[in-house]
Short mmCIF file of the C-alpha atoms (twelve columns), coordinates in Angstrom:
data_MODEL
# 
_entry.id   MODEL 
# 
loop_
_atom_site.group_PDB 
_atom_site.id 
_atom_site.type_symbol 
_atom_site.label_atom_id 
_atom_site.label_alt_id 
_atom_site.label_comp_id 
_atom_site.label_asym_id 
_atom_site.label_seq_id 
_atom_site.Cartn_x 
_atom_site.Cartn_y 
_atom_site.Cartn_z 
_atom_site.pdbx_PDB_model_num 
ATOM 1   C CA . MET A 1   -37.667 11.936  28.601  1 
ATOM 2   C CA . ALA A 2   -35.959 10.800  25.410  1 
ATOM 3   C CA . VAL A 3   -35.135 13.838  25.154  1 
ATOM 4   C CA . PHE A 4   -33.159 14.567  27.628  1 
ATOM 5   C CA . MET A 5   -31.309 10.943  26.948  1 
ATOM 6   C CA . GLN A 6   -29.688 12.563  23.265  1 
ATOM 7   C CA . ASP A 7   -28.957 15.992  24.813  1 
ATOM 8   C CA . ARG A 8   -26.837 14.282  27.411  1 
ATOM 9   C CA . GLU A 9   -25.351 11.631  24.572  1 
ATOM 10  C CA . PHE A 10  -24.813 14.513  22.491  1 
ATOM 11  C CA . GLN A 11  -23.396 16.934  25.074  1 
ATOM 12  C CA . SER A 12  -20.780 13.886  27.048  1 
ATOM 13  C CA . LEU A 13  -20.042 13.063  22.928  1 
ATOM 14  C CA . ARG A 14  -19.282 16.988  22.399  1 
ATOM 15  C CA . ASN A 15  -17.505 16.867  25.299  1 
ATOM 16  C CA . ARG A 16  -15.012 14.505  24.827  1 
ATOM 17  C CA . PHE A 17  -14.427 15.648  20.828  1 
ATOM 18  C CA . LYS A 18  -13.887 18.936  22.738  1 
ATOM 19  C CA . GLN A 19  -11.308 17.374  24.859  1 
ATOM 20  C CA . ASP A 20  -9.598  15.281  22.497  1 
ATOM 21  C CA . ALA A 21  -8.880  18.547  20.633  1 
ATOM 22  C CA . GLU A 22  -7.756  20.778  23.723  1 
ATOM 23  C CA . LEU A 23  -4.951  17.317  23.836  1 
ATOM 24  C CA . LEU A 24  -3.896  17.703  20.133  1 
ATOM 25  C CA . LEU A 25  -3.479  21.221  20.632  1 
ATOM 26  C CA . HIS A 26  -1.770  21.549  23.566  1 
ATOM 27  C CA . GLY A 27  -0.004  18.148  23.720  1 
ATOM 28  C CA . ASN A 28  -0.601  15.167  26.246  1 
ATOM 29  C CA . PRO A 29  0.317   15.338  29.604  1 
ATOM 30  C CA . VAL A 30  3.770   14.231  30.713  1 
ATOM 31  C CA . ASP A 31  1.739   11.706  32.393  1 
ATOM 32  C CA . THR A 32  0.199   9.415   29.358  1 
ATOM 33  C CA . ILE A 33  3.188   10.452  26.962  1 
ATOM 34  C CA . THR A 34  5.386   8.466   29.829  1 
ATOM 35  C CA . GLU A 35  2.971   4.862   30.238  1 
ATOM 36  C CA . ASN A 36  2.141   5.576   25.756  1 
ATOM 37  C CA . SER A 37  5.788   5.277   25.222  1 
ATOM 38  C CA . SER A 38  6.673   2.005   27.725  1 
ATOM 39  C CA . GLU A 39  3.749   0.289   26.242  1 
ATOM 40  C CA . ASP A 40  5.550   1.824   22.639  1 
ATOM 41  C CA . LYS A 41  8.729   0.006   22.537  1 
ATOM 42  C CA . GLU A 42  6.191   -3.472  24.157  1 
ATOM 43  C CA . LYS A 43  4.049   -3.343  20.588  1 
ATOM 44  C CA . GLU A 44  6.084   -1.869  17.652  1 
ATOM 45  C CA . LYS A 45  7.864   -4.442  15.865  1 
ATOM 46  C CA . PRO A 46  10.561  -3.621  12.812  1 
ATOM 47  C CA . LEU A 47  8.164   -4.843  9.527   1 
ATOM 48  C CA . PRO A 48  9.926   -7.480  7.452   1 
ATOM 49  C CA . ARG A 49  11.670  -6.337  4.436   1 
ATOM 50  C CA . VAL A 50  10.698  -9.836  2.821   1 
ATOM 51  C CA . ASN A 51  7.379   -10.412 2.948   1 
ATOM 52  C CA . LEU A 52  4.905   -13.147 1.556   1 
ATOM 53  C CA . HIS A 53  3.400   -10.560 -1.358  1 
ATOM 54  C CA . SER A 54  7.424   -9.288  -2.362  1 
ATOM 55  C CA . VAL A 55  8.250   -12.327 -3.026  1 
ATOM 56  C CA . PHE A 56  5.590   -13.642 -4.705  1 
ATOM 57  C CA . TRP A 57  5.742   -10.623 -7.607  1 
ATOM 58  C CA . ILE A 58  9.161   -10.425 -7.765  1 
ATOM 59  C CA . LEU A 59  8.850   -14.442 -8.664  1 
ATOM 60  C CA . ALA A 60  5.512   -13.487 -11.521 1 
ATOM 61  C CA . SER A 61  8.154   -10.377 -12.742 1 
ATOM 62  C CA . ILE A 62  10.461  -12.877 -12.989 1 
ATOM 63  C CA . GLY A 63  9.134   -16.094 -14.156 1 
ATOM 64  C CA . LEU A 64  6.682   -13.883 -16.204 1 
ATOM 65  C CA . THR A 65  9.747   -12.034 -18.201 1 
ATOM 66  C CA . TYR A 66  11.006  -15.185 -19.314 1 
ATOM 67  C CA . TYR A 67  8.306   -16.815 -20.117 1 
ATOM 68  C CA . ILE A 68  7.384   -14.495 -22.507 1 
ATOM 69  C CA . ASP A 69  11.121  -14.533 -23.565 1 
ATOM 70  C CA . PHE A 70  10.390  -10.814 -23.031 1 
ATOM 71  C CA . PHE A 71  13.842  -8.771  -24.128 1 
ATOM 72  C CA . THR A 72  13.783  -10.952 -26.789 1 
ATOM 73  C CA . VAL A 73  11.055  -10.408 -28.855 1 
ATOM 74  C CA . ILE A 74  12.204  -6.899  -28.011 1 
ATOM 75  C CA . LYS A 75  14.781  -6.170  -29.458 1 
ATOM 76  C CA . GLU A 76  14.264  -8.869  -32.464 1 
ATOM 77  C CA . ASP A 77  10.581  -8.648  -33.127 1 
ATOM 78  C CA . VAL A 78  9.937   -6.022  -36.024 1 
ATOM 79  C CA . GLN A 79  6.258   -5.088  -35.092 1 
ATOM 80  C CA . ILE A 80  8.011   -2.984  -32.054 1 
ATOM 81  C CA . LYS A 81  8.788   0.495   -33.121 1 
ATOM 82  C CA . SER A 82  8.285   2.359   -29.385 1 
ATOM 83  C CA . PHE A 83  7.473   -0.334  -26.619 1 
ATOM 84  C CA . ASN A 84  3.998   0.416   -25.127 1 
ATOM 85  C CA . ILE A 85  1.764   0.297   -28.157 1 
ATOM 86  C CA . ALA A 86  4.000   -1.327  -30.134 1 
ATOM 87  C CA . LEU A 87  3.675   -3.817  -27.537 1 
ATOM 88  C CA . TRP A 88  0.554   -4.970  -28.798 1 
ATOM 89  C CA . PRO A 89  0.351   -6.710  -32.029 1 
ATOM 90  C CA . VAL A 90  2.483   -9.179  -30.473 1 
ATOM 91  C CA . TRP A 91  0.940   -10.504 -26.833 1 
ATOM 92  C CA . SER A 92  -2.655  -8.484  -27.758 1 
ATOM 93  C CA . PHE A 93  -4.878  -8.732  -24.756 1 
ATOM 94  C CA . PHE A 94  -1.532  -10.024 -22.421 1 
ATOM 95  C CA . THR A 95  0.371   -6.836  -23.121 1 
ATOM 96  C CA . PRO A 96  -1.176  -4.724  -20.115 1 
ATOM 97  C CA . VAL A 97  -1.282  -8.056  -17.677 1 
ATOM 98  C CA . ILE A 98  2.535   -8.872  -19.013 1 
ATOM 99  C CA . LEU A 99  4.145   -4.535  -17.811 1 
ATOM 100 C CA . PHE A 100 1.695   -4.477  -14.326 1 
ATOM 101 C CA . THR A 101 3.890   -7.708  -14.215 1 
ATOM 102 C CA . GLN A 102 5.912   -6.336  -14.704 1 
ATOM 103 C CA . PHE A 103 6.236   -2.772  -12.699 1 
ATOM 104 C CA . MET A 104 4.502   -4.524  -9.714  1 
ATOM 105 C CA . GLY A 105 7.848   -7.433  -9.829  1 
ATOM 106 C CA . VAL A 106 10.369  -3.148  -10.034 1 
ATOM 107 C CA . VAL A 107 8.216   -1.958  -7.272  1 
ATOM 108 C CA . MET A 108 8.891   -4.621  -5.163  1 
ATOM 109 C CA . VAL A 109 12.478  -5.294  -5.535  1 
ATOM 110 C CA . ILE A 110 12.488  -0.781  -5.479  1 
ATOM 111 C CA . SER A 111 11.202  -1.594  -1.842  1 
ATOM 112 C CA . LEU A 112 13.947  -4.226  -0.800  1 
ATOM 113 C CA . LEU A 113 16.955  -2.071  -1.459  1 
ATOM 114 C CA . GLY A 114 15.075  0.576   0.796   1 
# 
């Protein structure tokens, strides 16, 4: 009896996947398209460009750049000859954190523009 129930469940699962595959290959019937499109229009809301995540990374990047005098150090420090590797003698283990924060700030500013 248990084997028969498993076979029946397996068969119904297989049929359901077959129907889904046929719908994907041949397209949705007209009735479901009109129902789904009206429901989608009601449910769809445009995502806001400015969200808390973006504001956090932008402000963190600006604050960090100001706090550590990033551009002044880049221009005036004698230890810096190239960029990424030379920042290590100046800020040591904070270098990856600083660069990552500035990178995220730039990415979020670009996402606000586009």
